[in-house]
Coordinates of C-alpha atoms and ligand atoms in Angstrom, one line a residue:
M1 CA -0.1 0.4 -0.3
V2 CA 2.7 2.5 0.9
L3 CA 4.2 1.6 -2.5
L4 CA 1.1 2.5 -4.5
L5 CA 1.3 5.7 -2.7
R6 CA 4.7 6.3 -3.5
Y7 CA 3.8 5.4 -7.2
R8 CA 1.0 8.2 -7.2
S9 CA 3.8 10.6 -6.1
L10 CA 5.9 10.4 -8.9
T11 CA 5.4 13.5 -10.9
I12 CA 7.4 11.9 -14.0
N13 CA 6.4 8.9 -15.8
L14 CA 9.6 6.6 -15.8
T15 CA 10.6 3.3 -17.9
P16 CA 13.6 1.5 -17.4
L17 CA 16.9 2.7 -18.9
I18 CA 19.5 0.4 -19.4
P19 CA 20.3 0.2 -23.2
K20 CA 18.6 -3.0 -24.9
S21 CA 21.9 -3.9 -26.4
H22 CA 23.2 -3.5 -23.3
K23 CA 24.8 -7.2 -21.5
F24 CA 24.6 -7.2 -17.6
H25 CA 28.0 -8.7 -17.0
T26 CA 29.6 -9.5 -13.8
L27 CA 31.5 -6.1 -13.7
Q28 CA 28.7 -3.7 -14.4
S29 CA 26.8 -5.6 -11.7
F30 CA 29.6 -5.0 -9.2
R31 CA 30.2 -1.7 -10.2
N32 CA 26.7 -0.8 -10.4
P33 CA 24.7 -1.9 -7.5
N34 CA 21.6 -2.1 -9.4
F35 CA 20.4 -5.5 -9.4
I36 CA 16.7 -4.6 -10.6
S37 CA 15.1 -7.1 -12.9
T38 CA 14.6 -6.3 -16.7
S39 CA 10.9 -7.6 -16.6
K40 CA 9.1 -5.6 -18.6
I41 CA 5.7 -4.0 -17.7
S42 CA 2.6 -3.1 -19.6
A43 CA 2.0 0.6 -20.9
S44 CA -1.0 0.9 -18.6
S45 CA 0.6 -0.7 -15.9
N46 CA 2.9 1.9 -16.3
N47 CA 0.7 5.0 -15.4
P48 CA 0.6 6.0 -11.8
T49 CA -3.3 6.7 -11.9
T50 CA -3.9 2.9 -12.5
T51 CA -1.9 1.8 -9.6
T52 CA -4.7 1.2 -7.0
N53 CA -6.3 -1.6 -9.1
R54 CA -3.1 -3.5 -9.5
S55 CA -1.9 -6.9 -7.6
I56 CA 1.0 -6.8 -5.4
S57 CA 2.8 -8.6 -8.0
D58 CA 2.3 -5.5 -10.7
A59 CA 3.3 -3.3 -8.0
A60 CA 6.4 -5.0 -7.4
K61 CA 7.5 -5.3 -11.2
F62 CA 6.3 -1.4 -11.4
A63 CA 8.5 -0.7 -8.4
K64 CA 11.6 -2.6 -10.0
S65 CA 11.3 -0.9 -13.1
V66 CA 11.4 2.4 -12.0
L67 CA 13.2 2.4 -8.8
F68 CA 17.0 2.5 -8.2
I69 CA 17.1 -0.2 -5.7
P70 CA 20.4 -0.5 -4.2
P71 CA 21.9 -4.1 -2.4
G72 CA 20.5 -4.7 0.9
V73 CA 16.9 -4.0 0.2
E74 CA 14.3 -6.1 -0.8
I75 CA 11.4 -5.1 -3.1
E76 CA 9.1 -6.4 -0.3
E77 CA 10.4 -4.3 2.5
L78 CA 10.1 -0.9 0.5
T79 CA 8.5 1.8 2.4
D80 CA 7.6 5.5 1.0
D81 CA 10.1 7.1 3.2
M82 CA 12.9 4.9 1.7
V83 CA 12.7 6.8 -1.7
L84 CA 14.8 10.1 -1.8
P85 CA 12.4 13.1 -2.8
G86 CA 12.6 14.3 -6.0
S87 CA 14.2 11.4 -7.4
N88 CA 13.9 7.4 -8.2
I89 CA 16.3 6.1 -5.6
V90 CA 15.8 4.0 -2.9
I91 CA 18.1 4.5 0.0
G92 CA 19.2 1.0 1.7
P93 CA 21.7 0.1 4.3
F94 CA 24.9 1.3 2.6
A95 CA 23.7 5.0 3.0
G96 CA 26.0 6.5 5.6
H97 CA 27.9 9.5 6.5
S98 CA 27.5 11.9 3.2
Q99 CA 28.5 15.4 4.2
I100 CA 31.6 16.8 3.0
K101 CA 33.5 18.1 5.7
E102 CA 36.9 18.8 4.1
V103 CA 37.8 18.7 0.6
E104 CA 41.5 19.4 -1.1
F105 CA 42.2 19.7 -4.7
V106 CA 44.8 17.3 -5.5
K107 CA 45.6 17.1 -9.2
S108 CA 45.0 17.9 -12.7
S109 CA 45.5 15.1 -15.3
A110 CA 45.9 15.5 -18.8
R111 CA 45.6 11.7 -19.5
A112 CA 43.6 8.8 -17.3
R113 CA 46.9 7.3 -16.7
D114 CA 48.2 10.4 -14.7
C115 CA 45.4 10.1 -12.3
P116 CA 45.8 9.4 -8.8
K117 CA 47.2 6.0 -8.1
D118 CA 45.6 4.9 -4.7
D119 CA 42.6 2.5 -4.4
R120 CA 40.1 5.2 -3.3
P121 CA 36.5 5.4 -4.9
E122 CA 35.8 8.3 -7.1
I123 CA 32.7 9.7 -8.6
A124 CA 33.0 11.4 -11.8
I125 CA 30.9 14.6 -12.8
L126 CA 30.2 15.2 -16.2
G127 CA 27.8 17.5 -18.6
R128 CA 27.4 19.8 -21.5
S129 CA 29.3 23.3 -21.0
N130 CA 27.4 25.6 -19.1
V131 CA 25.0 22.7 -17.6
G132 CA 25.8 23.9 -14.1
K133 CA 28.9 21.4 -13.1
S134 CA 30.7 23.8 -11.3
S135 CA 27.9 25.5 -9.6
L136 CA 27.0 22.0 -8.6
I137 CA 30.1 21.2 -7.3
N138 CA 30.6 24.2 -5.3
C139 CA 27.3 23.7 -3.9
L140 CA 28.0 20.3 -3.0
V141 CA 31.1 20.9 -1.2
R142 CA 29.9 24.1 -0.1
K143 CA 32.8 26.3 -1.2
K144 CA 32.9 28.9 -4.1
E145 CA 35.4 28.4 -6.9
V146 CA 36.5 24.9 -6.2
A147 CA 35.8 23.6 -9.5
L148 CA 38.4 24.4 -11.5
T149 CA 38.1 22.8 -15.1
S150 CA 38.8 25.6 -18.0
K151 CA 35.6 26.7 -19.6
K152 CA 37.5 28.3 -22.7
P153 CA 36.7 26.3 -25.9
G154 CA 39.8 24.6 -27.3
K155 CA 42.1 25.4 -24.4
T156 CA 43.7 22.2 -22.6
Q157 CA 41.1 20.0 -20.9
L158 CA 41.7 18.2 -17.9
I159 CA 40.6 15.9 -15.2
N160 CA 40.5 17.3 -12.0
H161 CA 40.5 15.3 -8.7
F162 CA 39.4 16.6 -5.4
L163 CA 40.0 14.6 -2.4
V164 CA 36.9 14.6 0.3
N165 CA 37.2 13.7 3.9
K166 CA 40.3 12.2 2.8
S167 CA 38.5 9.2 1.8
W168 CA 37.3 9.6 -1.9
Y169 CA 37.5 11.5 -4.7
I170 CA 35.0 13.9 -6.6
V171 CA 36.6 14.0 -10.3
D172 CA 35.4 16.9 -12.4
L173 CA 35.8 16.1 -16.0
P174 CA 36.0 18.5 -18.9
G175 CA 32.6 19.8 -20.2
Y176 CA 31.3 18.6 -23.8
G177 CA 29.6 20.2 -26.4
F178 CA 31.3 23.6 -26.8
A179 CA 29.8 25.5 -29.6
K180 CA 32.8 26.9 -30.8
V181 CA 35.3 23.8 -30.2
S182 CA 37.4 22.8 -33.3
D183 CA 36.5 19.1 -34.4
A184 CA 40.4 18.5 -33.3
A185 CA 39.4 19.6 -29.9
K186 CA 36.2 17.4 -29.9
T187 CA 38.2 14.3 -30.8
D188 CA 40.7 15.2 -28.3
W189 CA 38.1 15.2 -25.7
S190 CA 36.4 11.9 -26.8
A191 CA 39.4 10.1 -26.9
F192 CA 40.6 11.2 -23.6
T193 CA 37.5 11.3 -21.8
K194 CA 36.4 7.8 -23.2
G195 CA 39.8 6.3 -22.0
Y196 CA 38.8 7.8 -18.4
F197 CA 36.0 6.0 -18.3
L198 CA 36.8 3.0 -20.0
N199 CA 40.3 2.3 -17.4
R200 CA 39.4 3.9 -14.5
D201 CA 38.7 0.9 -12.2
T202 CA 38.3 3.2 -9.1
L203 CA 35.2 4.7 -10.7
V204 CA 32.1 4.1 -9.0
C205 CA 29.6 6.1 -10.6
V206 CA 29.0 9.1 -13.3
L207 CA 26.8 12.0 -12.5
L208 CA 25.8 12.7 -16.0
L209 CA 24.3 16.6 -15.4
I210 CA 21.3 17.2 -17.7
D211 CA 19.9 21.2 -17.8
A212 CA 16.4 20.6 -16.9
S213 CA 16.0 24.4 -18.2
V214 CA 16.1 23.5 -21.8
P215 CA 14.6 20.8 -23.8
P216 CA 16.6 17.6 -24.3
Q217 CA 19.8 17.9 -26.3
K218 CA 21.2 15.3 -28.6
I219 CA 24.6 15.4 -27.3
D220 CA 23.6 14.6 -23.6
L221 CA 21.5 11.6 -25.0
D222 CA 24.6 10.4 -27.1
C223 CA 26.5 10.6 -24.1
A224 CA 24.0 8.5 -22.0
N225 CA 23.9 6.0 -24.6
W226 CA 27.6 5.9 -25.0
L227 CA 27.9 5.1 -21.2
G228 CA 25.1 2.9 -21.1
R229 CA 26.5 0.5 -23.7
N230 CA 30.0 0.8 -22.2
N231 CA 28.6 -0.6 -18.7
V232 CA 29.5 2.6 -17.0
P233 CA 27.0 2.9 -14.1
M234 CA 25.6 6.5 -14.2
T235 CA 22.9 8.7 -12.3
F236 CA 21.3 11.5 -14.1
V237 CA 21.2 14.7 -12.3
F238 CA 19.0 17.2 -13.3
T239 CA 20.4 20.9 -12.9
K240 CA 18.9 24.2 -12.6
C241 CA 15.4 22.6 -11.5
D242 CA 14.6 26.0 -9.9
K243 CA 14.1 27.9 -13.1
M244 CA 10.3 27.6 -13.1
K245 CA 10.0 30.1 -16.2
A246 CA 10.1 28.7 -19.8
A247 CA 13.0 28.4 -21.4
K248 CA 12.7 27.8 -25.2
G249 CA 8.8 27.5 -24.3
K250 CA 9.1 24.4 -21.4
R251 CA 9.3 24.2 -18.0
P252 CA 12.0 21.9 -16.2
D253 CA 9.4 19.1 -15.4
E254 CA 8.3 19.2 -19.0
N255 CA 11.9 18.9 -20.3
I256 CA 12.8 16.4 -17.8
K257 CA 9.8 14.0 -18.8
A258 CA 10.8 14.9 -22.5
F259 CA 14.3 13.4 -21.7
Q260 CA 13.0 10.2 -20.1
Q261 CA 10.7 9.8 -23.0
I262 CA 13.3 10.1 -25.3
I263 CA 16.1 7.9 -23.6
R264 CA 13.4 4.8 -22.7
E265 CA 13.4 4.0 -26.2
N266 CA 17.1 2.9 -26.0
F267 CA 17.1 1.7 -22.3
K268 CA 15.4 -1.0 -20.3
I269 CA 16.1 -0.2 -16.8
H270 CA 16.0 3.1 -15.3
P271 CA 19.2 4.2 -14.0
P272 CA 19.2 6.8 -10.9
W273 CA 17.7 10.2 -11.4
I274 CA 17.5 13.3 -9.3
L275 CA 16.5 16.9 -9.4
T276 CA 18.9 19.7 -8.2
S277 CA 19.1 23.4 -8.0
S278 CA 22.8 24.7 -6.9
V279 CA 20.6 27.9 -6.1
S280 CA 17.6 26.6 -3.7
G281 CA 20.2 23.5 -2.7
L282 CA 17.1 21.2 -4.1
G283 CA 18.4 17.8 -3.8
R284 CA 21.9 18.6 -2.3
D285 CA 21.6 16.4 0.8
E286 CA 19.6 13.6 -1.2
L287 CA 22.3 13.4 -3.9
L288 CA 25.2 13.1 -1.2
L289 CA 23.3 10.6 0.4
H290 CA 23.0 8.7 -2.8
M291 CA 26.8 9.3 -3.6
S292 CA 27.6 7.6 -0.1
Q293 CA 25.7 4.4 -0.5
L294 CA 27.3 4.0 -3.9
R295 CA 30.6 4.4 -2.5
N296 CA 30.1 2.3 0.7
Y297 CA 28.8 -0.7 -1.2
W298 CA 31.9 -0.3 -3.6
D299 CA 34.2 -0.1 -0.7
Q300 CA 33.2 -3.2 1.4
Ligands
GDP401 P1 29.2 24.7 -16.0 O1 29.9 25.5 -17.5 O2 29.1 23.6 -16.3 O3 30.5 24.7 -15.1 O4 28.1 25.8 -15.6 P2 28.4 27.0 -14.5 O5 28.4 26.2 -13.3 O6 29.4 28.0 -14.5 O7 26.8 27.5 -14.8 C1 26.3 27.6 -16.0 C2 25.3 29.0 -15.8 O8 24.2 28.1 -15.2 C3 25.9 30.0 -14.7 O9 25.2 31.2 -15.2 C4 25.3 29.5 -13.3 O10 24.7 30.9 -12.6 C5 24.1 29.2 -13.7 N1 23.2 28.0 -13.2 C6 24.3 27.0 -12.6 N2 23.3 26.0 -11.8 C7 22.4 26.7 -12.1 C8 21.0 26.6 -11.0 O11 20.8 25.6 -10.4 N3 20.2 27.1 -11.4 C9 20.2 28.4 -11.8 N4 19.1 29.1 -12.1 N5 21.2 28.7 -12.5 C10 22.4 28.1 -12.5

């Protein structure tokens, strides 16, 4: 019953988001604690308004397909308050200390193989230029000017490592999609960032930032598809959710819905997603908690 209430409170109609071509191999299962089954549910049972007449097994299937259920949580034990507000993320027993007490810049690396070589887990932050990445990092760590990534097109792009609480890294990756960047610079970005994703064993998850104030962008969808195809665990972090005025004709909730709608054509299981605003602080604590459970599970 509690679950059914949660379904009605979801404002965005979600469908599973693992690429259909994707094969869930051992590494992915380990790195991405998302053990949701891939069972398909009918379009009608995906509609929150129809949930009241559903059997428990239908409800369970629905929950499995739209919620991010971490290890240690049984679907039958789910309660409404285990789902983080403004997200599809269930909080489980691995969630723990999440606040950032100290952060120090460690290094900028031009190549994946130059990144720090200790075994600390890391969470990388990625998004289109101007998506709000620097603002989000500064909001998470509650400091100004922590994110150092160059914003100038064509300038050397670096992987920036920040050590948090002496135990894990936030990794600020170069933004993609500069309007004015040359083809050569685009290729460089691709090669070096892809090298990072494919070779970085300590990468727990990528936060893929999506600007909720604009309609879905092809470049973001391409990036999500590429990460999915390569078994890189990701969380969609919708930014600028405070911008209630229509930008290019749509509000954030409409843009988010449209994004989900498009991406579901390529994916089977929905990765975690969360709404944020660096201006109002929306989703900050929730995102930190989600990051803590991913990290702690990885770290055990
Ligand atoms: P980056 O290029 O991805 O690092 O983006 P920035 O953090 O520099 O932000 C780009 C622009 O979006 C700036 O003008 C920010 O003030 C604005 N911005 C970033 N986050 C938010 C947000 O949560 N809400 C609003 N309204 N504006 C934001």
